[in-house]
Short mmCIF file of C-alpha atoms in Angstrom, two decimals:
data_model
loop_
_atom_site.label_atom_id
_atom_site.label_comp_id
_atom_site.label_asym_id
_atom_site.label_seq_id
_atom_site.Cartn_x
_atom_site.Cartn_y
_atom_site.Cartn_z
CA MET A 1 -17.40 15.20 9.00
CA ASP A 2 -15.27 17.07 11.54
CA ASN A 3 -16.06 14.38 14.03
CA ALA A 4 -15.04 11.62 11.64
CA LEU A 5 -11.78 13.35 10.80
CA SER A 6 -10.72 13.89 14.39
CA ARG A 7 -11.01 10.17 15.04
CA THR A 8 -7.78 8.67 16.30
CA PRO A 9 -6.60 5.22 15.27
CA LEU A 10 -7.41 3.93 18.77
CA THR A 11 -11.05 5.02 18.84
CA GLN A 12 -11.43 3.86 15.28
CA TRP A 13 -10.09 0.50 16.34
CA LEU A 14 -12.46 0.24 19.30
CA ARG A 15 -15.38 1.15 17.08
CA GLY A 16 -14.28 -1.52 14.62
CA LEU A 17 -14.51 -4.13 17.37
CA GLY A 18 -18.08 -3.11 18.19
CA GLU A 19 -19.48 -3.95 14.76
CA PRO A 20 -18.91 -7.72 14.77
CA LEU A 21 -20.27 -7.88 18.36
CA GLN A 22 -23.65 -6.67 17.12
CA SER A 23 -23.83 -9.37 14.47
CA PHE A 24 -22.96 -12.01 17.07
CA GLY A 25 -26.54 -12.07 18.36
CA ALA A 26 -28.00 -14.55 15.85
CA ALA A 27 -24.95 -16.81 15.98
CA ALA A 28 -25.03 -16.88 19.79
CA LEU A 29 -28.67 -17.94 19.66
CA VAL A 30 -27.80 -20.93 17.44
CA PHE A 31 -25.01 -21.87 19.84
CA LEU A 32 -27.37 -21.81 22.82
CA LEU A 33 -29.94 -23.88 20.91
CA CYS A 34 -27.32 -26.54 20.13
CA LEU A 35 -26.24 -26.62 23.78
CA ALA A 36 -29.86 -27.07 24.89
CA MET A 37 -30.40 -29.91 22.42
CA LEU A 38 -27.26 -31.68 23.63
CA GLN A 39 -28.20 -31.12 27.28
CA TRP A 40 -31.80 -32.36 27.17
CA GLY A 41 -32.36 -33.90 23.74
CA VAL A 42 -29.52 -36.40 23.77
CA PRO A 43 -30.39 -38.13 27.09
CA ALA A 44 -34.07 -38.14 26.04
CA LEU A 45 -33.11 -40.16 22.94
CA GLY A 46 -31.38 -42.67 25.20
CA ILE A 47 -27.87 -42.04 23.86
CA PRO A 48 -25.32 -43.08 26.52
CA ALA A 49 -22.80 -40.57 27.91
CA TYR A 50 -19.78 -42.48 26.58
CA ILE A 51 -21.07 -41.83 23.04
CA LEU A 52 -22.29 -38.25 23.48
CA PRO A 53 -21.99 -36.58 26.91
CA THR A 54 -24.17 -33.63 27.89
CA PRO A 55 -22.60 -30.15 28.11
CA SER A 56 -22.97 -30.11 31.89
CA GLN A 57 -21.08 -33.42 32.16
CA VAL A 58 -18.34 -32.04 29.91
CA LEU A 59 -18.15 -28.85 31.96
CA SER A 60 -17.95 -30.60 35.30
CA ARG A 61 -15.21 -32.89 33.93
CA ALA A 62 -13.37 -29.86 32.54
CA LEU A 63 -13.44 -28.25 35.99
CA ASP A 64 -12.42 -31.45 37.83
CA PRO A 65 -9.08 -30.50 39.43
CA GLU A 66 -7.88 -34.11 39.27
CA ARG A 67 -7.95 -34.00 35.48
CA ARG A 68 -5.65 -30.95 35.39
CA LEU A 69 -7.15 -29.66 32.15
CA ALA A 70 -5.49 -26.24 32.64
CA TYR A 71 -2.09 -27.93 32.86
CA HIS A 72 -2.62 -29.78 29.57
CA VAL A 73 -3.95 -26.61 27.90
CA GLY A 74 -0.80 -24.85 29.11
CA ILE A 75 1.46 -27.52 27.58
CA THR A 76 -0.29 -27.39 24.21
CA ALA A 77 -0.38 -23.59 24.27
CA LEU A 78 3.34 -23.47 25.04
CA GLU A 79 4.15 -25.83 22.16
CA GLY A 80 1.74 -24.17 19.74
CA ILE A 81 2.67 -20.57 20.53
CA SER A 82 6.43 -21.09 20.61
CA GLY A 83 6.21 -23.01 17.33
CA PHE A 84 4.01 -20.26 15.93
CA VAL A 85 6.49 -17.54 16.92
CA VAL A 86 9.49 -19.41 15.48
CA GLY A 87 7.64 -20.43 12.31
CA SER A 88 6.28 -16.98 11.56
CA LEU A 89 9.62 -15.29 12.28
CA GLY A 90 11.30 -17.77 9.96
CA GLY A 91 8.67 -17.30 7.26
CA PHE A 92 8.86 -13.52 7.43
CA LEU A 93 12.66 -13.36 7.49
CA LEU A 94 12.93 -15.72 4.52
CA ALA A 95 10.41 -13.53 2.66
CA VAL A 96 12.62 -10.50 3.40
CA LEU A 97 15.63 -12.41 2.04
CA PHE A 98 13.65 -13.40 -1.06
CA VAL A 99 12.73 -9.80 -1.78
CA HIS A 100 16.34 -8.65 -1.47
CA ALA A 101 17.93 -11.52 -3.36
CA ARG A 102 15.94 -12.74 -6.33
CA PRO A 103 18.34 -15.61 -7.15
CA LEU A 104 17.82 -16.96 -3.63
CA GLU A 105 14.08 -16.91 -4.22
CA ALA A 106 14.48 -18.68 -7.57
CA ALA A 107 16.55 -21.38 -5.85
CA LEU A 108 14.44 -21.87 -2.71
CA TYR A 109 10.85 -20.89 -3.40
CA PRO A 110 10.01 -23.94 -5.56
CA TRP A 111 11.28 -26.19 -2.76
CA ALA A 112 9.22 -24.32 -0.21
CA VAL A 113 6.18 -25.07 -2.37
CA VAL A 114 7.16 -28.72 -2.95
CA SER A 115 7.72 -29.17 0.79
CA GLN A 116 4.00 -28.52 1.26
CA THR A 117 3.21 -31.85 -0.37
CA VAL A 118 4.95 -33.60 2.53
CA PRO A 119 2.29 -34.46 5.11
CA ILE A 120 3.88 -32.75 8.11
CA VAL A 121 1.72 -34.88 10.41
CA ALA A 122 3.48 -37.98 9.10
CA LEU A 123 6.78 -36.47 10.22
CA ALA A 124 5.68 -36.42 13.86
CA PRO A 125 7.22 -39.80 14.87
CA LEU A 126 10.44 -38.83 13.11
CA LEU A 127 10.63 -35.50 14.93
CA VAL A 128 10.03 -37.29 18.24
CA LEU A 129 12.95 -39.56 17.36
CA TRP A 130 15.19 -36.56 16.62
CA PHE A 131 14.19 -34.14 19.38
CA GLY A 132 13.15 -36.54 22.16
CA ASN A 133 9.64 -37.05 23.49
CA GLY A 134 9.26 -33.55 25.01
CA LEU A 135 7.77 -30.24 23.95
CA LEU A 136 10.33 -29.65 21.20
CA PRO A 137 9.05 -31.99 18.44
CA ARG A 138 5.49 -30.65 18.90
CA ALA A 139 6.69 -27.05 18.73
CA ALA A 140 8.64 -28.01 15.60
CA ILE A 141 5.47 -29.31 13.91
CA ALA A 142 3.61 -26.13 14.88
CA ALA A 143 6.48 -24.10 13.40
CA LEU A 144 6.46 -26.09 10.16
CA PHE A 145 2.71 -25.54 9.84
CA THR A 146 3.02 -21.77 10.46
CA PHE A 147 6.05 -21.21 8.26
CA PHE A 148 4.51 -21.63 4.83
CA PRO A 149 1.42 -19.37 4.95
CA VAL A 150 3.50 -16.62 6.57
CA LEU A 151 6.24 -17.01 3.93
CA VAL A 152 3.84 -16.92 0.99
CA ASN A 153 1.78 -13.98 2.22
CA SER A 154 4.77 -11.92 3.37
CA THR A 155 6.53 -12.42 0.04
CA ARG A 156 3.42 -11.21 -1.76
CA GLY A 157 3.04 -8.19 0.50
CA LEU A 158 6.69 -7.13 0.35
CA ARG A 159 6.70 -7.50 -3.41
CA LEU A 160 3.50 -5.53 -4.02
CA ASP A 161 5.10 -2.94 -6.29
CA ASP A 162 3.07 0.06 -7.30
CA GLN A 163 5.07 1.76 -10.07
CA ALA A 164 3.88 5.27 -9.18
CA THR A 165 4.90 4.88 -5.53
CA LEU A 166 8.28 3.48 -6.53
CA ASP A 167 8.75 6.37 -8.98
CA LEU A 168 7.88 8.83 -6.25
CA LEU A 169 10.35 7.37 -3.76
CA HIS A 170 13.06 7.08 -6.41
CA SER A 171 12.49 10.72 -7.34
CA TYR A 172 13.37 11.52 -3.72
CA GLY A 173 16.50 9.42 -4.08
CA ALA A 174 15.33 6.80 -1.53
CA ASN A 175 17.85 4.00 -1.02
CA ARG A 176 17.01 0.31 -0.56
CA ARG A 177 16.86 0.50 3.20
CA GLN A 178 14.52 3.52 3.12
CA LEU A 179 12.37 1.84 0.50
CA PHE A 180 12.13 -1.23 2.71
CA TRP A 181 11.10 0.58 5.90
CA THR A 182 8.92 3.36 4.47
CA LEU A 183 7.10 1.31 1.86
CA ARG A 184 7.60 -2.44 1.89
CA VAL A 185 7.12 -3.19 5.59
CA PRO A 186 3.92 -1.17 6.10
CA GLN A 187 2.39 -2.36 2.82
CA CYS A 188 3.23 -5.95 3.83
CA LEU A 189 1.47 -5.77 7.22
CA PRO A 190 -2.05 -6.68 5.99
CA PHE A 191 -0.59 -9.66 4.12
CA LEU A 192 1.55 -10.67 7.08
CA PHE A 193 -1.53 -10.77 9.30
CA THR A 194 -3.42 -12.90 6.78
CA GLY A 195 -0.53 -15.37 7.01
CA LEU A 196 -0.34 -15.13 10.80
CA LYS A 197 -4.05 -15.81 11.26
CA ILE A 198 -3.88 -18.92 9.07
CA GLY A 199 -0.66 -19.94 10.82
CA ALA A 200 -2.03 -19.52 14.36
CA THR A 201 -4.89 -21.96 13.80
CA LEU A 202 -2.56 -24.43 12.10
CA ALA A 203 0.01 -24.13 14.90
CA ILE A 204 -2.47 -25.35 17.54
CA ILE A 205 -3.58 -28.19 15.28
CA GLY A 206 0.08 -29.04 14.68
CA ALA A 207 0.88 -29.16 18.39
CA ILE A 208 -2.09 -31.46 19.12
CA VAL A 209 -1.38 -33.79 16.22
CA GLY A 210 2.25 -33.92 17.38
CA GLU A 211 1.04 -34.98 20.81
CA PHE A 212 -0.91 -37.86 19.28
CA ALA A 213 2.49 -39.41 18.53
CA GLY A 214 3.20 -40.63 22.02
CA ALA A 215 3.23 -37.47 24.15
CA ALA A 216 2.93 -37.67 27.95
CA ALA A 217 1.10 -34.33 28.35
CA GLY A 218 -0.98 -31.83 26.43
CA LEU A 219 -4.46 -31.81 24.92
CA GLY A 220 -3.49 -34.34 22.24
CA TYR A 221 -2.37 -36.73 24.97
CA LEU A 222 -5.57 -36.11 26.93
CA ILE A 223 -7.72 -36.86 23.86
CA THR A 224 -5.81 -40.09 23.09
CA VAL A 225 -6.00 -41.37 26.67
CA SER A 226 -9.59 -40.35 27.38
CA THR A 227 -10.93 -42.03 24.23
CA TYR A 228 -8.99 -45.20 25.16
CA TYR A 229 -10.75 -45.28 28.52
CA LEU A 230 -14.12 -44.19 26.99
CA GLU A 231 -14.07 -41.03 29.14
CA THR A 232 -15.85 -39.25 26.31
CA ASP A 233 -16.78 -36.27 28.47
CA LEU A 234 -13.07 -35.61 29.05
CA THR A 235 -12.42 -35.95 25.29
CA PHE A 236 -15.07 -33.32 24.66
CA ALA A 237 -13.61 -31.07 27.33
CA ALA A 238 -10.15 -31.36 25.71
CA VAL A 239 -11.50 -30.74 22.19
CA SER A 240 -13.44 -27.69 23.40
CA ALA A 241 -10.36 -26.36 25.17
CA ALA A 242 -8.33 -26.86 21.97
CA SER A 243 -10.91 -24.90 19.98
CA LEU A 244 -10.95 -22.10 22.54
CA LEU A 245 -7.16 -21.95 22.41
CA GLY A 246 -7.22 -21.56 18.63
CA ILE A 247 -10.00 -18.98 18.77
CA GLY A 248 -8.18 -17.06 21.51
CA LEU A 249 -4.98 -16.82 19.47
CA TYR A 250 -6.96 -15.78 16.42
CA VAL A 251 -8.82 -13.04 18.29
CA ILE A 252 -5.57 -11.67 19.74
CA LEU A 253 -4.12 -11.49 16.24
CA LEU A 254 -7.30 -9.90 14.88
CA ALA A 255 -7.17 -7.19 17.56
CA LEU A 256 -3.48 -6.61 16.89
CA GLU A 257 -4.22 -6.36 13.18
CA ARG A 258 -6.98 -3.81 13.69
CA TRP A 259 -4.61 -1.74 15.77
CA LEU A 260 -1.56 -1.95 13.49
CA VAL A 261 -3.27 -2.02 10.10
CA PHE A 262 -5.67 0.76 11.00
CA TRP A 263 -5.71 2.24 7.48
CA GLN A 264 -7.31 -0.83 5.95
CA ARG A 265 -10.65 -2.30 6.91
CA PRO A 266 -10.16 -6.05 7.11
CA SER A 267 -12.50 -7.90 4.79
CA MET B 1 16.84 27.77 -3.95
CA SER B 2 19.16 30.23 -5.59
CA GLY B 3 17.10 31.50 -8.53
CA PRO B 4 15.31 30.21 -11.60
CA VAL B 5 16.75 27.10 -13.21
CA ALA B 6 16.82 26.78 -16.99
CA ILE B 7 16.49 23.45 -18.78
CA THR B 8 18.26 22.44 -21.97
CA ILE B 9 17.16 19.35 -23.86
CA ASP B 10 19.40 18.41 -26.75
CA GLY B 11 18.63 15.59 -29.18
CA LEU B 12 16.82 13.55 -26.52
CA THR B 13 15.94 10.06 -27.71
CA VAL B 14 14.39 7.38 -25.51
CA ARG B 15 13.84 3.88 -26.86
CA TYR B 16 12.71 0.85 -24.98
CA ARG B 17 11.54 -2.61 -25.81
CA ALA B 18 7.89 -3.49 -25.27
CA GLY B 19 7.72 -7.23 -25.86
CA ALA B 20 9.40 -7.95 -29.19
CA ALA B 21 9.02 -4.55 -30.85
CA PRO B 22 11.25 -1.61 -29.91
CA VAL B 23 9.25 1.52 -29.09
CA VAL B 24 10.62 4.98 -29.82
CA ALA B 25 9.09 6.96 -26.99
CA LEU B 26 10.98 10.13 -27.90
CA GLN B 27 12.93 10.91 -31.06
CA ASP B 28 15.59 13.63 -31.25
CA LEU B 29 13.75 16.17 -29.09
CA SER B 30 15.51 19.49 -28.55
CA CYS B 31 14.26 22.47 -26.63
CA GLN B 32 15.37 25.37 -24.44
CA ILE B 33 13.34 26.31 -21.40
CA ALA B 34 14.12 29.55 -19.60
CA GLY B 35 14.21 29.46 -15.82
CA GLY B 36 10.90 30.20 -14.14
CA THR B 37 8.81 29.39 -17.22
CA PHE B 38 5.53 27.49 -17.04
CA ILE B 39 5.46 24.94 -19.88
CA ALA B 40 2.42 22.90 -20.87
CA LEU B 41 3.00 19.65 -22.76
CA VAL B 42 0.10 18.63 -25.00
CA GLY B 43 -0.27 15.67 -27.31
CA PRO B 44 -2.10 12.38 -27.91
CA SER B 45 -1.57 9.40 -25.62
CA GLY B 46 1.67 7.65 -26.37
CA CYS B 47 3.46 10.78 -27.62
CA GLY B 48 6.09 10.52 -24.91
CA LYS B 49 4.93 13.36 -22.64
CA SER B 50 5.28 11.25 -19.52
CA THR B 51 8.55 9.77 -20.78
CA LEU B 52 9.92 13.30 -21.16
CA LEU B 53 9.04 14.10 -17.54
CA ARG B 54 10.49 10.81 -16.33
CA ALA B 55 13.71 11.51 -18.24
CA LEU B 56 13.92 14.98 -16.70
CA GLY B 57 13.39 13.48 -13.26
CA GLY B 58 16.10 10.89 -13.81
CA LEU B 59 13.63 7.97 -13.71
CA VAL B 60 14.40 6.99 -17.32
CA ALA B 61 17.85 7.04 -18.87
CA PRO B 62 18.06 8.63 -22.34
CA THR B 63 19.09 6.33 -25.18
CA ALA B 64 20.77 9.32 -26.81
CA GLY B 65 20.96 13.05 -26.29
CA ARG B 66 21.53 15.26 -23.31
CA ILE B 67 19.49 16.94 -20.60
CA ALA B 68 20.84 19.79 -18.51
CA ILE B 69 18.88 21.11 -15.55
CA GLY B 70 20.65 24.28 -14.47
CA GLY B 71 23.83 22.74 -15.89
CA ALA B 72 23.44 19.42 -14.06
CA ASN B 73 22.39 16.08 -15.53
CA PRO B 74 19.08 14.64 -14.20
CA ASP B 75 20.74 12.33 -11.67
CA ASP B 76 22.79 15.14 -10.16
CA ALA B 77 19.78 17.47 -10.29
CA ARG B 78 17.80 14.88 -8.33
CA ALA B 79 20.60 14.47 -5.82
CA ALA B 80 20.64 18.26 -5.42
CA ARG B 81 16.85 18.19 -4.72
CA LEU B 82 16.18 20.40 -7.74
CA VAL B 83 13.34 18.33 -9.18
CA SER B 84 9.96 17.22 -7.83
CA PHE B 85 7.03 15.25 -9.26
CA VAL B 86 3.26 15.28 -9.00
CA PHE B 87 1.54 12.36 -10.71
CA GLN B 88 -2.02 11.89 -11.93
CA GLN B 89 -2.77 9.83 -8.83
CA PRO B 90 -1.90 11.44 -5.49
CA VAL B 91 0.24 8.39 -4.51
CA LEU B 92 -0.08 9.03 -0.77
CA LEU B 93 0.99 6.44 1.77
CA PRO B 94 -2.33 5.34 3.32
CA TRP B 95 -0.75 4.69 6.74
CA CYS B 96 0.59 8.25 6.97
CA THR B 97 -1.40 11.38 7.85
CA ALA B 98 -1.44 14.38 5.50
CA ARG B 99 1.37 15.93 7.53
CA GLN B 100 3.45 12.74 7.52
CA ASN B 101 2.95 12.38 3.76
CA ILE B 102 4.16 15.92 3.19
CA GLU B 103 7.14 15.26 5.46
CA LEU B 104 8.03 12.07 3.55
CA PRO B 105 10.65 13.59 1.20
CA LEU B 106 12.16 15.55 4.08
CA ARG B 107 12.40 12.38 6.17
CA LEU B 108 14.15 10.62 3.29
CA PHE B 109 16.52 13.60 2.97
CA GLY B 110 17.36 13.31 6.65
CA TRP B 111 15.97 16.64 7.83
CA SER B 112 15.60 17.08 11.61
CA ALA B 113 12.09 16.72 13.07
CA PRO B 114 11.61 20.42 13.99
CA ARG B 115 12.65 21.53 10.50
CA ARG B 116 10.32 18.95 8.95
CA HIS B 117 7.36 20.04 11.08
CA ALA B 118 7.91 23.71 10.31
CA ALA B 119 8.13 23.11 6.56
CA ALA B 120 5.12 20.78 6.52
CA ALA B 121 3.02 23.25 8.52
CA GLN B 122 3.91 26.04 6.11
CA PHE B 123 2.93 24.04 3.03
CA LEU B 124 -0.20 22.54 4.61
CA ASP B 125 -1.24 26.13 5.14
CA LEU B 126 -0.30 27.09 1.58
CA VAL B 127 -2.60 24.43 0.09
CA GLY B 128 -5.33 25.24 2.60
CA LEU B 129 -5.23 21.97 4.52
CA ALA B 130 -3.94 23.15 7.91
CA ARG B 131 -7.11 21.79 9.56
CA PHE B 132 -6.58 18.36 8.04
CA ALA B 133 -2.94 17.87 9.01
CA ASP B 134 -3.71 14.76 11.06
CA SER B 135 -6.24 13.19 8.68
CA TYR B 136 -5.42 10.02 6.83
CA PRO B 137 -5.71 9.98 3.00
CA SER B 138 -8.82 7.79 3.14
CA GLN B 139 -10.55 10.57 5.11
CA LEU B 140 -9.80 13.18 2.43
CA SER B 141 -11.58 13.88 -0.87
CA GLY B 142 -9.78 13.35 -4.18
CA GLY B 143 -9.11 17.06 -4.51
CA MET B 144 -7.73 17.31 -0.98
CA GLN B 145 -5.50 14.28 -1.57
CA GLN B 146 -4.06 15.94 -4.65
CA ARG B 147 -3.44 19.11 -2.62
CA VAL B 148 -1.45 17.02 -0.18
CA ALA B 149 0.52 15.62 -3.12
CA LEU B 150 1.16 19.16 -4.34
CA ALA B 151 2.32 20.29 -0.90
CA ARG B 152 4.59 17.23 -0.70
CA ALA B 153 6.11 18.14 -4.07
CA LEU B 154 6.67 21.76 -3.01
CA VAL B 155 7.83 21.20 0.55
CA PHE B 156 11.56 21.12 -0.23
CA GLU B 157 11.20 24.08 -2.59
CA PRO B 158 12.40 22.41 -5.79
CA ALA B 159 13.52 24.57 -8.71
CA VAL B 160 11.79 22.34 -11.25
CA LEU B 161 8.27 21.00 -10.86
CA LEU B 162 7.20 18.09 -13.09
CA LEU B 163 3.41 17.68 -13.12
CA ASP B 164 2.02 14.69 -15.00
CA GLU B 165 -1.71 15.41 -15.46
CA PRO B 166 -1.85 16.26 -11.77
CA PHE B 167 -5.57 17.08 -11.68
CA GLY B 168 -6.60 14.78 -14.54
CA ALA B 169 -8.47 12.36 -12.29
CA LEU B 170 -10.56 15.08 -10.64
CA ASP B 171 -13.90 16.60 -11.64
CA GLU B 172 -13.78 19.76 -13.73
CA ILE B 173 -14.81 22.20 -11.02
CA THR B 174 -12.19 20.92 -8.59
CA ARG B 175 -9.65 20.95 -11.38
CA GLU B 176 -10.32 24.58 -12.27
CA ARG B 177 -9.99 25.63 -8.64
CA LEU B 178 -6.75 23.74 -8.21
CA ASN B 179 -5.35 25.29 -11.40
CA VAL B 180 -6.06 28.78 -10.07
CA GLU B 181 -4.42 27.78 -6.82
CA LEU B 182 -1.45 26.26 -8.59
CA LEU B 183 -0.83 29.57 -10.38
CA ARG B 184 -1.07 31.46 -7.11
CA ILE B 185 1.45 29.15 -5.46
CA TRP B 186 3.73 29.09 -8.49
CA SER B 187 3.83 32.89 -8.71
CA ALA B 188 5.32 32.93 -5.21
CA THR B 189 8.12 30.59 -6.30
CA GLN B 190 10.55 30.88 -9.16
CA ALA B 191 10.04 27.29 -10.17
CA THR B 192 10.32 26.08 -13.74
CA VAL B 193 7.19 23.98 -14.40
CA LEU B 194 6.47 21.27 -16.94
CA PHE B 195 2.80 20.40 -16.88
CA VAL B 196 1.41 17.51 -18.92
CA THR B 197 -2.26 17.88 -19.86
CA HIS B 198 -4.84 16.70 -22.36
CA SER B 199 -6.83 19.90 -22.03
CA LEU B 200 -6.08 22.82 -24.34
CA ALA B 201 -8.01 25.18 -22.06
CA GLU B 202 -5.89 24.09 -19.12
CA ALA B 203 -2.72 24.60 -21.17
CA ALA B 204 -3.82 28.10 -22.28
CA PHE B 205 -4.83 29.11 -18.77
CA LEU B 206 -1.64 27.96 -17.06
CA ALA B 207 1.29 28.14 -19.43
CA ASP B 208 3.77 30.62 -20.87
CA ARG B 209 4.50 28.17 -23.67
CA VAL B 210 2.66 25.16 -25.02
CA LEU B 211 4.73 22.38 -26.54
CA PHE B 212 2.84 20.04 -28.89
CA LEU B 213 4.13 16.50 -29.17
CA ALA B 214 3.17 13.93 -31.81
CA ARG B 215 3.44 10.17 -31.58
CA GLU B 216 5.16 7.31 -33.39
CA PRO B 217 7.79 8.42 -32.84
CA GLY B 218 7.26 10.86 -29.97
CA ARG B 219 8.59 14.22 -31.13
CA LEU B 220 8.14 17.95 -30.73
CA VAL B 221 5.96 19.40 -33.53
CA ALA B 222 4.99 22.89 -32.34
CA ASP B 223 6.00 25.43 -29.75
CA VAL B 224 3.33 28.07 -29.13
CA PRO B 225 3.82 31.05 -26.80
CA ILE B 226 0.83 32.13 -24.69
CA THR B 227 0.76 35.87 -24.24
CA LEU B 228 -2.21 36.19 -21.88
CA PRO B 229 -1.30 38.63 -19.10
CA ARG B 230 -0.54 37.49 -15.57
CA PRO B 231 -1.69 37.17 -12.88
CA ARG B 232 -4.39 34.95 -14.31
CA THR B 233 -7.50 34.28 -12.26
CA ALA B 234 -10.75 32.39 -12.78
CA ALA B 235 -12.21 35.51 -14.46
CA LEU B 236 -9.85 34.97 -17.38
CA LEU B 237 -11.68 31.75 -18.28
CA GLU B 238 -14.61 33.77 -19.60
CA HIS B 239 -12.55 36.40 -21.37
CA ASP B 240 -12.54 36.58 -25.21
CA ASP B 241 -8.73 36.67 -25.36
CA PHE B 242 -8.65 33.37 -23.51
CA LEU B 243 -11.22 31.75 -25.82
CA HIS B 244 -9.27 32.94 -28.87
CA THR B 245 -6.07 31.54 -27.43
CA VAL B 246 -7.73 28.15 -26.91
CA ALA B 247 -9.10 28.26 -30.48
CA GLY B 248 -5.59 29.01 -31.75
CA LEU B 249 -4.21 26.04 -29.86
CA ARG B 250 -6.93 23.82 -31.29
CA ARG B 251 -5.97 24.88 -34.85
CA GLN B 252 -2.35 23.96 -34.03
CA LEU B 253 -3.41 20.60 -32.69
CA ASN B 254 -5.56 19.80 -35.74
CA ARG B 255 -2.73 20.72 -38.08
CA HIS B 256 -0.43 18.15 -36.50
CA ASP B 257 -2.96 15.58 -35.40
CA PRO B 258 -5.92 15.99 -37.80
CA PRO B 259 -9.26 14.59 -36.66
CA PRO B 260 -10.73 11.73 -38.73
CA PRO B 261 -12.63 13.11 -41.82
CA GLN B 262 -16.15 12.14 -40.77
CA ALA B 263 -15.83 13.88 -37.40
CA GLY B 264 -16.66 17.37 -38.74
CA GLY B 265 -19.01 16.18 -41.51
CA ARG B 266 -22.25 16.96 -39.74
CA HIS B 267 -21.53 20.66 -39.73
CA GLY B 268 -20.36 20.89 -43.37
#
């Protein structure tokens, strides 16, 4: 018990990371099995490479310096991450405004919900028209995708009023600013991270879908062009890279969450 | 703190609306409490015990009547840091260590860090949790959490302590121990205490006076002095005088809140 109590947040956090690693074993085995089937099973069935390439073909194409996969990953990451940052900041700040000004929430929140019925993807050509055919319209789509889940979850977290805790802080004469920083922000963190993790995955999807609308670089561009020329191995390389990008962002957020929200075991 | 603080409650009425029907939580309650007295508030659920504490702490505004805490109204008393609460739940911030939780009121009051640390260390020691200063609430037992809450309530040395069933959620053994400890700590202060409880034994063990409240509307129906000598320790719990006192309180309770007729039928 003494040992458990002397645990610092950091060691607790490191220990927390170890647990999922142990349960990875079975899942990793399935992954390797699938790879093996694709590598040797698919050619054995006579399926041509332009329909389903083998993992080794995909890998060698991914590493082909002429294809500049890293460059395209970088473009998509830049669009996705900058959109993610802007969208989550916007979502969180609007949630803060909502909590401090109920009438503003009453006026805007329904529209924030209604706006979710607009297929953001369909806006892509319009955004390209407005912002030019660069990184900006793709970042904008990523931001729009991130904005809503962060807004909804942050509003919930900031508004999570426990009457006893409020009574306690009021009995100490806490003002609004103190209430906000000592109670609302920390209690919101787990909710914020739920929103951020949803938003991060959506931001990468948003950037790629934005690139489908006539981009000259990025993973979305690479996927469009490689399928046109039946370079299916390159398509697979781009899709895998996109997945890894999303997973990477998610894992970074998960680690950050375990560090910052140390008092709550994520479910 | 400059000495014991007396409380005067004069014609206190608190009404609020619950849905369509207005609820009279407290009706024309008057009472004088001498400074440094330990008061137990007993009564059925819904008799306005908690409302009385909340009104004293300035969390509920009276509909009518007057409260004076050492001559000040509840809002001014709160601003002067005269009043402090302990609730049934410890209400600790889970992201703060025991020490940080105890320092919370001091931080809100704007005390300097060295002053905060010194006060927190003193009260951690007082409630016997010095070793657990850097533990988070989730690492502490229910009893230890409530000790932290008690230390947090005491840390700015309030003149009036409002305890709303503070140990009600704990097991009986822990509760008895904490009651003994509460008396020990209280005897070192001159605080005026109002302690809400459902337990007559707890009321008899702790209090100088037991106030009985009835419900619908919430009102004061009896005011019973407890003459058991102090200091009171766990040994008192087995003493005949104590058992007689509890029996006397039970007779009072039954007079004002009679049990349903069939309840005693098996014996008669």
